Short mmCIF file of C-alpha atoms in Angstrom, two decimals:
data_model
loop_
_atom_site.label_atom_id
_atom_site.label_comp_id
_atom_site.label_asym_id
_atom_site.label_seq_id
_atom_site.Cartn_x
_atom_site.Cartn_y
_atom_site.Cartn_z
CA UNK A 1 45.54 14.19 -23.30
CA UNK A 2 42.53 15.82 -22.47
CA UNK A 3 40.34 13.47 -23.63
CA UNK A 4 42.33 11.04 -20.57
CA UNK A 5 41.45 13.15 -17.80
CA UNK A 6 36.91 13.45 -19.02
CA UNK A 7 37.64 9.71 -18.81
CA UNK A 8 38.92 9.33 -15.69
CA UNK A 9 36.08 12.38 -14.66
CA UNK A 10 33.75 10.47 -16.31
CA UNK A 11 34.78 7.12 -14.04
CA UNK A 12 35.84 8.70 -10.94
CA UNK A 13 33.33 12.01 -10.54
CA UNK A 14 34.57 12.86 -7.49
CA UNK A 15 37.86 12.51 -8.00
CA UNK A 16 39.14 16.10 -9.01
CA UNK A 17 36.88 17.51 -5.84
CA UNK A 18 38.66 15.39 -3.37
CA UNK A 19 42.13 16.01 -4.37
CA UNK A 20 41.21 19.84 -5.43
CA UNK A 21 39.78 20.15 -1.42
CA UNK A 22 42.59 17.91 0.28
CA UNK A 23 44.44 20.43 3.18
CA UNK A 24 46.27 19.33 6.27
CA UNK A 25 45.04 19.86 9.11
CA UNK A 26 47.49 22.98 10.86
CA UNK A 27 48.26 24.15 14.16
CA UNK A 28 45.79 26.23 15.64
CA UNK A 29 46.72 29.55 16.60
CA UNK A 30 46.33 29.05 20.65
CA UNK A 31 48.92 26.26 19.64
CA UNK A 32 51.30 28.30 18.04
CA UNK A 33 51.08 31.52 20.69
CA UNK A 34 52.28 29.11 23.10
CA UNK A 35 55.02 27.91 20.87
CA UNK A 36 56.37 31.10 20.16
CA UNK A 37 56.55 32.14 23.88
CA UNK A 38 58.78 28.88 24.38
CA UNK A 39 60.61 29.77 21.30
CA UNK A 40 61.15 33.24 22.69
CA UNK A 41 62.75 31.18 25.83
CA UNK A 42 64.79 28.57 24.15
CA UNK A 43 65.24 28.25 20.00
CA UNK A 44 66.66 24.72 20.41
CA UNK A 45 64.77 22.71 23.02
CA UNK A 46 66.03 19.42 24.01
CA UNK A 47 63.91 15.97 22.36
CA UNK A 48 62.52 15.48 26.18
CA UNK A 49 61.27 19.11 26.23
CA UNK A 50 60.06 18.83 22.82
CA UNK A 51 58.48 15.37 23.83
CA UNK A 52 57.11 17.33 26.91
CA UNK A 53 55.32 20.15 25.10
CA UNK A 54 53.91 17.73 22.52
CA UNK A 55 51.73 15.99 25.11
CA UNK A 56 50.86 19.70 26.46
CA UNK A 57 49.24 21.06 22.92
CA UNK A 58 48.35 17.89 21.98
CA UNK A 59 50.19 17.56 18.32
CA UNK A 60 52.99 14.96 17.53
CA UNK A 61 57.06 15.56 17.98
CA UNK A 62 57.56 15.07 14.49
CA UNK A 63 55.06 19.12 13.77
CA UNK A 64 56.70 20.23 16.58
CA UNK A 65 60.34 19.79 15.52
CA UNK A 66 59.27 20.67 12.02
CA UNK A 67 58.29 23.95 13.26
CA UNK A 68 61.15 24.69 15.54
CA UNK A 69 63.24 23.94 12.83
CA UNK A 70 61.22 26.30 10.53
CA UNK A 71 60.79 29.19 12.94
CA UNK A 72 64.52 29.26 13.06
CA UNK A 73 64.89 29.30 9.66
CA UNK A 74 62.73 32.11 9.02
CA UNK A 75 64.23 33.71 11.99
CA UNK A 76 67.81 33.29 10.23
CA UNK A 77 66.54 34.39 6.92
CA UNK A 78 65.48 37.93 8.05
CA UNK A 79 68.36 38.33 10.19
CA UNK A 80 70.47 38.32 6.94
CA UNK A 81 68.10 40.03 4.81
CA UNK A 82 68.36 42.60 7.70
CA UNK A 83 72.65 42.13 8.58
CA UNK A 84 72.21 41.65 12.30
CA UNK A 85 75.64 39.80 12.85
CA UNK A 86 75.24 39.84 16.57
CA UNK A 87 72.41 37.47 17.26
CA UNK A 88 72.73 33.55 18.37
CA UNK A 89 71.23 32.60 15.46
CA UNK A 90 73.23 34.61 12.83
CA UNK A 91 76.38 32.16 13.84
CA UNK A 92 73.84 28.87 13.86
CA UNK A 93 74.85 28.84 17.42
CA UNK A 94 72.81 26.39 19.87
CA UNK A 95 72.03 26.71 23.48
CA UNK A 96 75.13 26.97 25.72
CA UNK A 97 75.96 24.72 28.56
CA UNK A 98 75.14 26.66 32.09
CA UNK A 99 78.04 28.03 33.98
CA UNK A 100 77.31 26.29 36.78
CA UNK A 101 77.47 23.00 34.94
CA UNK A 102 80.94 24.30 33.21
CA UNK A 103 81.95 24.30 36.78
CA UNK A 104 81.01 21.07 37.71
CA UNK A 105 82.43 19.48 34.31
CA UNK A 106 85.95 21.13 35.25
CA UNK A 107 86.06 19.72 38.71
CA UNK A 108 85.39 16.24 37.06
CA UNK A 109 87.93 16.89 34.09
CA UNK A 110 90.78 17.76 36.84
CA UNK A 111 90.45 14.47 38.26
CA UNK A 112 90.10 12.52 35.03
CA UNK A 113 90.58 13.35 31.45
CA UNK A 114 88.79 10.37 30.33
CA UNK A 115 85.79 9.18 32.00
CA UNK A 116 84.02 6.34 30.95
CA UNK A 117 80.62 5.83 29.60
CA UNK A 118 79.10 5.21 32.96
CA UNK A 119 80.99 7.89 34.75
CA UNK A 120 79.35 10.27 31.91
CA UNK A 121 75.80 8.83 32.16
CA UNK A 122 75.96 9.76 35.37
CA UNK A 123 77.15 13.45 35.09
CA UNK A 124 74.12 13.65 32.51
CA UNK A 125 71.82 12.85 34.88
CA UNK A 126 73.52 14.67 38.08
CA UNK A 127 73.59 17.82 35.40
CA UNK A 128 70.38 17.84 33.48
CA UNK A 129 72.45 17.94 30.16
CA UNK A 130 72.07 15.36 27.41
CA UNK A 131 74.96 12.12 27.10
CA UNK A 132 76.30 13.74 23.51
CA UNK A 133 76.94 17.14 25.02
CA UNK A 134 78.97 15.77 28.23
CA UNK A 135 81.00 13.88 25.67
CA UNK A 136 81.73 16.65 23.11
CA UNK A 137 82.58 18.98 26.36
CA UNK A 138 85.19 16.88 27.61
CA UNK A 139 86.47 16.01 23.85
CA UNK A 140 87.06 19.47 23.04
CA UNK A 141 88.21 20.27 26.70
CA UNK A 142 90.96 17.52 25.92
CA UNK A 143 91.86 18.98 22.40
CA UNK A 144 91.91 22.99 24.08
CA UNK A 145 94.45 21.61 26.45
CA UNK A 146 96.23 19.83 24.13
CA UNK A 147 96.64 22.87 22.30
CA UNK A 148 98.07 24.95 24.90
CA UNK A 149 100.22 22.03 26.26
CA UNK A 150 102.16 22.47 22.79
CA UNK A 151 102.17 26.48 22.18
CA UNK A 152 103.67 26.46 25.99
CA UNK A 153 106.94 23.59 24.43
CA UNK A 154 106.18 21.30 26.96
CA UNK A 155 107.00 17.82 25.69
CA UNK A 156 105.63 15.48 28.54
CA UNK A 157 101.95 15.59 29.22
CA UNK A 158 99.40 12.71 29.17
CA UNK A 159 97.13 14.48 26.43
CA UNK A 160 100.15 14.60 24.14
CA UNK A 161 100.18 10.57 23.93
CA UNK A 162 96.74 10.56 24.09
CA UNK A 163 97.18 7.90 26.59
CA UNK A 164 94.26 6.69 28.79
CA UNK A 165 94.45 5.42 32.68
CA UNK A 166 95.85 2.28 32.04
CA UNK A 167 94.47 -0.86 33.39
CA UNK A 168 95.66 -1.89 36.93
CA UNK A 169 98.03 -5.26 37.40
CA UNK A 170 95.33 -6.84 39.37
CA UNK A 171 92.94 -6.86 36.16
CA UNK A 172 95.72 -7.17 33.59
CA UNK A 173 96.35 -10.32 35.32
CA UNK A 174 92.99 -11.45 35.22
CA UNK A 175 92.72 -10.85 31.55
CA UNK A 176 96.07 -13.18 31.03
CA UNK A 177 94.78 -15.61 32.41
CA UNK A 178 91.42 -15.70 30.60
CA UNK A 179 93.38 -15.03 27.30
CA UNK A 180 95.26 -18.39 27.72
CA UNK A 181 92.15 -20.08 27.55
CA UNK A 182 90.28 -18.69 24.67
CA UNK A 183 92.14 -15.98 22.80
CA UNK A 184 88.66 -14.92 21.10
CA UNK A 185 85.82 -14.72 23.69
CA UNK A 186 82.35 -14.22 22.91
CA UNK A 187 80.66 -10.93 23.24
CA UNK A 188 78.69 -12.38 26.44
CA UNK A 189 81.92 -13.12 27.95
CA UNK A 190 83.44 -10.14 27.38
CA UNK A 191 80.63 -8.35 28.84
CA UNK A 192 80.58 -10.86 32.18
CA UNK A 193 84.53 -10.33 32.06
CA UNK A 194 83.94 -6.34 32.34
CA UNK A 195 81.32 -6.58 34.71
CA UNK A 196 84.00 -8.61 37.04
CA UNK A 197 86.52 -6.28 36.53
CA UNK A 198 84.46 -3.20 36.59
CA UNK A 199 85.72 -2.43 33.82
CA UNK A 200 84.47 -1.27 29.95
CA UNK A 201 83.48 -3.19 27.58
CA UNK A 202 85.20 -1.58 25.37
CA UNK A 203 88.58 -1.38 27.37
CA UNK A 204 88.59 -5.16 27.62
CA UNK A 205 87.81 -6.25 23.98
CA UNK A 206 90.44 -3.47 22.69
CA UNK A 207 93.17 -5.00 25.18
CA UNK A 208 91.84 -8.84 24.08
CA UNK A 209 92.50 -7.32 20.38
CA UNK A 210 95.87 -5.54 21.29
CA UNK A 211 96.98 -8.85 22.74
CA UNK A 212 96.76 -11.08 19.60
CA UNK A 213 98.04 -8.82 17.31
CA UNK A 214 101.36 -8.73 19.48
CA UNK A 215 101.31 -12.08 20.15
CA UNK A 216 101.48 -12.72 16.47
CA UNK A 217 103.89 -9.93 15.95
CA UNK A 218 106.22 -11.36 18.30
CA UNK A 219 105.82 -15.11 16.73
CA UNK A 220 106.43 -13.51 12.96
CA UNK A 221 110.01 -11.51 14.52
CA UNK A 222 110.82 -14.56 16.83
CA UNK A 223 110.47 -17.17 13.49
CA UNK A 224 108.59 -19.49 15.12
CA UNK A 225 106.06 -21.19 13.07
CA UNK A 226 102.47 -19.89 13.98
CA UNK A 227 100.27 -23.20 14.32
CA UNK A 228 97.08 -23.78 12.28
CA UNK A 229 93.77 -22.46 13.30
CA UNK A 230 95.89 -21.69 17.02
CA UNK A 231 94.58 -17.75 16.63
CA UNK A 232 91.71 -17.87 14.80
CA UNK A 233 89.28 -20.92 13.15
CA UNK A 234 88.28 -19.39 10.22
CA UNK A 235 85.84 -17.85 9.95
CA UNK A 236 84.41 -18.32 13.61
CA UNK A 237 86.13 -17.69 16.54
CA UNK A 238 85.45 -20.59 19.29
CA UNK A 239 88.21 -23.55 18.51
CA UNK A 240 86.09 -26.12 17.07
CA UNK A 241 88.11 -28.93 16.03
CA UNK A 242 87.72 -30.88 18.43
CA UNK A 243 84.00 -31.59 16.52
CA UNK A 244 85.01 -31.63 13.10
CA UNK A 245 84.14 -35.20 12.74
CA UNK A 246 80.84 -34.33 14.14
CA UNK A 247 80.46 -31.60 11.94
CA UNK A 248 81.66 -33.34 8.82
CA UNK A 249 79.02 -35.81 9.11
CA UNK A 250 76.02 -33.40 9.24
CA UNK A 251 77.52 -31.38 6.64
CA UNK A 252 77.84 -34.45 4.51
CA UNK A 253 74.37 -35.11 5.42
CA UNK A 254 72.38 -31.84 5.01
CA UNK A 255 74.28 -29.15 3.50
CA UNK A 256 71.32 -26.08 4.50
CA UNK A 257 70.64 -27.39 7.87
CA UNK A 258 67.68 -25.95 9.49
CA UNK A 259 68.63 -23.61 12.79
CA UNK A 260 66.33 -25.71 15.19
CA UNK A 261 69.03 -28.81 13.92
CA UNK A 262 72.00 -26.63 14.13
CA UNK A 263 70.68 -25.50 17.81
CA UNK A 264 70.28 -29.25 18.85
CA UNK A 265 73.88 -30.15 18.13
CA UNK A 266 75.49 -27.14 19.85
CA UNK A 267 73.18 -28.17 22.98
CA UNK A 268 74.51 -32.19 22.36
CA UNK A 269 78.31 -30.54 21.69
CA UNK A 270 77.91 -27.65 24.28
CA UNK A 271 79.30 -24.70 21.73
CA UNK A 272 77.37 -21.69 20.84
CA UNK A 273 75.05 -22.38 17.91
CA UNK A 274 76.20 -19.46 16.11
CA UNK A 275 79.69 -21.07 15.74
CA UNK A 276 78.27 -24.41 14.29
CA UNK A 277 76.64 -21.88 11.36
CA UNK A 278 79.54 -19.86 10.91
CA UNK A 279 81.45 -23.34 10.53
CA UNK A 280 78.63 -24.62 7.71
CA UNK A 281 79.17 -21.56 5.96
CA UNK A 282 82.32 -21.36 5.59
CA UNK A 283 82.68 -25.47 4.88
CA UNK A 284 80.07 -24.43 1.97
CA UNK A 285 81.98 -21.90 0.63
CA UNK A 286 85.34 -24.27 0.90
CA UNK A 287 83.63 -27.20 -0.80
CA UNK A 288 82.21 -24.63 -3.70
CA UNK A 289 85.11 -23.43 -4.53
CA UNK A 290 86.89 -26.87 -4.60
CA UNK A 291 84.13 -27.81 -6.89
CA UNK A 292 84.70 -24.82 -9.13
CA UNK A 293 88.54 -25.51 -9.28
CA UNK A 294 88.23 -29.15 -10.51
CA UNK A 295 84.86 -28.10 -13.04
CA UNK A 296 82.44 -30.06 -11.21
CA UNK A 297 78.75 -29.16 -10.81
CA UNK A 298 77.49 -27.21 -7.81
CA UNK A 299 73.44 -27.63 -8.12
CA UNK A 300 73.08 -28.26 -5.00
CA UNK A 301 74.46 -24.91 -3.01
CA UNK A 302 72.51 -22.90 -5.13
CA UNK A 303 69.47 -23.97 -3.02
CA UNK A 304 70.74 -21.32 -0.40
CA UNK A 305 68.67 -22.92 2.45
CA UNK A 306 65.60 -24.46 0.49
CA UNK A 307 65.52 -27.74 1.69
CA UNK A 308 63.40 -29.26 -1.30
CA UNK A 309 63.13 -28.88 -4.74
CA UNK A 310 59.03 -28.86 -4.88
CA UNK A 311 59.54 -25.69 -2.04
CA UNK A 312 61.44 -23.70 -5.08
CA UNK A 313 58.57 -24.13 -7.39
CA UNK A 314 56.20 -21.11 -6.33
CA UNK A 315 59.64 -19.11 -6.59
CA UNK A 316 60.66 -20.29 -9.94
CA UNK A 317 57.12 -19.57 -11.18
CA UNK A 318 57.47 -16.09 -9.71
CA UNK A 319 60.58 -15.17 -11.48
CA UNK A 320 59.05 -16.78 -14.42
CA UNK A 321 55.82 -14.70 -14.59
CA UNK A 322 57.53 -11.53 -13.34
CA UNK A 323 61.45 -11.75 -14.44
CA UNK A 324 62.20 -10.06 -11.74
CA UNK A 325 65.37 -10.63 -9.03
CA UNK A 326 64.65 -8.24 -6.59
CA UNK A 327 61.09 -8.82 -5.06
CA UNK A 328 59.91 -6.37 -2.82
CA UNK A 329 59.63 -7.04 0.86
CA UNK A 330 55.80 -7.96 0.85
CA UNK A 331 56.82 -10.61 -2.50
CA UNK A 332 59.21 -11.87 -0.01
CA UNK A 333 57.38 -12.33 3.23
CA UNK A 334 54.40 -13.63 0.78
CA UNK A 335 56.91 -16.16 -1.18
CA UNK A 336 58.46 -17.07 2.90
CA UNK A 337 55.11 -17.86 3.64
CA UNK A 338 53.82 -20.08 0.55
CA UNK A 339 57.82 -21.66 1.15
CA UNK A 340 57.30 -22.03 4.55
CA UNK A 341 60.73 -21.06 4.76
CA UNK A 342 62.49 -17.68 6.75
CA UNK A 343 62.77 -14.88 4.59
CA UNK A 344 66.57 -14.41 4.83
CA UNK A 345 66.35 -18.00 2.69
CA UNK A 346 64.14 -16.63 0.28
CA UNK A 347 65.69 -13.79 -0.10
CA UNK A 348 69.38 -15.65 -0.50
CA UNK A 349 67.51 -17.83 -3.39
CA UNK A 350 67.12 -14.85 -5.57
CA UNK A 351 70.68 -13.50 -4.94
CA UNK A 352 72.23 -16.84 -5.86
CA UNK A 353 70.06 -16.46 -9.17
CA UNK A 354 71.19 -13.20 -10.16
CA UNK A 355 74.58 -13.73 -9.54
CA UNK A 356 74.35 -17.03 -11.78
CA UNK A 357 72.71 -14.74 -14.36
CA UNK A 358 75.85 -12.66 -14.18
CA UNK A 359 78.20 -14.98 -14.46
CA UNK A 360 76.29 -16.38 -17.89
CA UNK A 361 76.36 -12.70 -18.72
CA UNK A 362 80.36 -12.43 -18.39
CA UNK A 363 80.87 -15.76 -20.35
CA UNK A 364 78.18 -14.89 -23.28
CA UNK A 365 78.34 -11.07 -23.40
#
């Protein structure tokens, strides 16, 4: 072993000197008074103060969180060596909201017990405190209350249902009437619907969800027969029979069809393109599994979106030379490039081959 290492001396001569000599570069000690007079002031500054000070010293956010994180460590570590129990950071406790903004919070709790996400961006910036902390106030102001609503016996109280403000007939009715038309709207129209209503965009897809599900509850109790693809086209969620035939036909014709095609006839058909390849895929996995069921050969969807067989060739002679399924991410982008082909295809290519390989493994073990 030792003769190795007068080798690689013997090759490399400077070798051992550079690695022996290698240090970081630390903070300087100007650096670090000024850090410990902010620690002295606060032991868990916010990221925007932390942010702040890293432009003042000049080192990154990354060395100073480090050493924040650090400092209080060393900080704890002596506390317990030393059994001080009554210190903030004996209890891992971190910086507590003002009382003034305690105040504030509780004037704005009073009037609602759920705000939305706007209504609490805005208290974060009208209070100087930080989205998450708004948000964990108001969720454990809910749960204190909730508490003390049930040691007191009393059995009606909104917090007890956890029940939010409802929405208001005026937007209820709105949402009707936009759920007769398309019971599964896209995430842009949801978004334009809440805008409209002023309401969330959460609110509005859980009530769109909500809907269906009693909708369908009521037409499984009622017996009537629930007609096909009349709540959801599988696996997509825009109605798109109308253009099967269409479909069909460039299905039949191209079973990987490029996105700039698939983009073209959702402009001719005026659908979202996204629906078209949700459609091919799950016609491809229909026709597969057709094709499995009767024994026939399925060559052709193992090209997983290589349009020629001569554009496979500088993959097969990769996995040939290196055996290996799972390239890295440079093999891929470099394999994408040599394909001209997106990497997702590339990297689909490989997956189809190992699962083939395991599927040969399961038959000849």
């Amino acid at each position: 072993m030792l003769g190795v290492y007068r080798r690689v001396i013997l090759v490399y001569p400077g070798l051992c000197c550079r690695l022996s000599t290698r240090t970081r570069s630390g903070i300087s000690a100007a650096v670090k008074e000024a850090l410990e007079a902010n620690y002295g002031k606060d032991r868990y500054p916010t990221r925007e103060q932390l942010e702040k000070m890293s432009l003042e010293v000049g080192q990154s956010y990354g060395r100073l969180y480090t050493w924040y994180a650090k400092r209080r460590e060393k900080e704890r570590k002596t506390l317990q060596t030393e059994q001080i129990g009554s210190h903030p950071l004996s209890a891992s406790a971190r910086r507590r909201i003002p009382a003034v903004v305690i105040r504030a919070l509780e004037a704005r709790y009073n009037d609602n017990y759920y705000p939305t996400r706007d209504e609490l961006e805005q208290m974060s910036q009208e209070l100087g405190e930080s989205y998450n902390r708004i948000y964990n106030w108001f969720f454990k102001r809910r749960e204190k209350e909730r508490q003390m609503v049930k040691t007191a016996g009393i059995e009606s109280h909104p917090l007890l249902e956890n029940l939010r403000p409802r929405l208001s007939t005026a937007v209820t009715a709105a949402l009707e009437a936009n759920y007769v038309k398309n019971r599964y709207p896209t995430y842009e129209e949801l978004v334009k619907m809440s805008q409209k209503l002023r309401e969330s965009y959460d609110r509005v897809y859980a009530w769109y969800h909500k809907r269906r599900l009693r909708e369908r509850k009521l037409r499984k109790s009622t017996g009537r027969e629930e007609r096909p693809g009349e709540f959801r086209v599988a696996p997509n969620r825009l109605d798109l029979r109308p253009y099967w035939p269409r479909l069909e036909v460039m299905f039949r014709q191209d079973l990987y069809p490029t996105v700039a095609k698939i983009k073209l006839l959702a402009e001719e058909l005026a659908v979202p393109w996204i629906s078209i390849a949700k459609w091919l895929t799950y016609r491809r996995n229909k026709e597969r599994a057709r094709r499995d069921k009767a024994g026939l050969e399925t060559v052709e969807f193992e090209r997983i979106g290589l349009k020629l067989r001569a554009k496979a060739k500088p993959l097969q002679q990769f996995l040939k030379r290196t055996r290996n399924l799972r390239p890295s991410q440079r093999q891929l982008h470099e394999l994408a490039s040599r394909t001209d082909e997106p990497v997702p295809a590339v990297r689909r290519w490989f997956t189809s081959r190992a699962r083939k390989r395991a599927r040969l493994n399961k038959k000849d073990p």
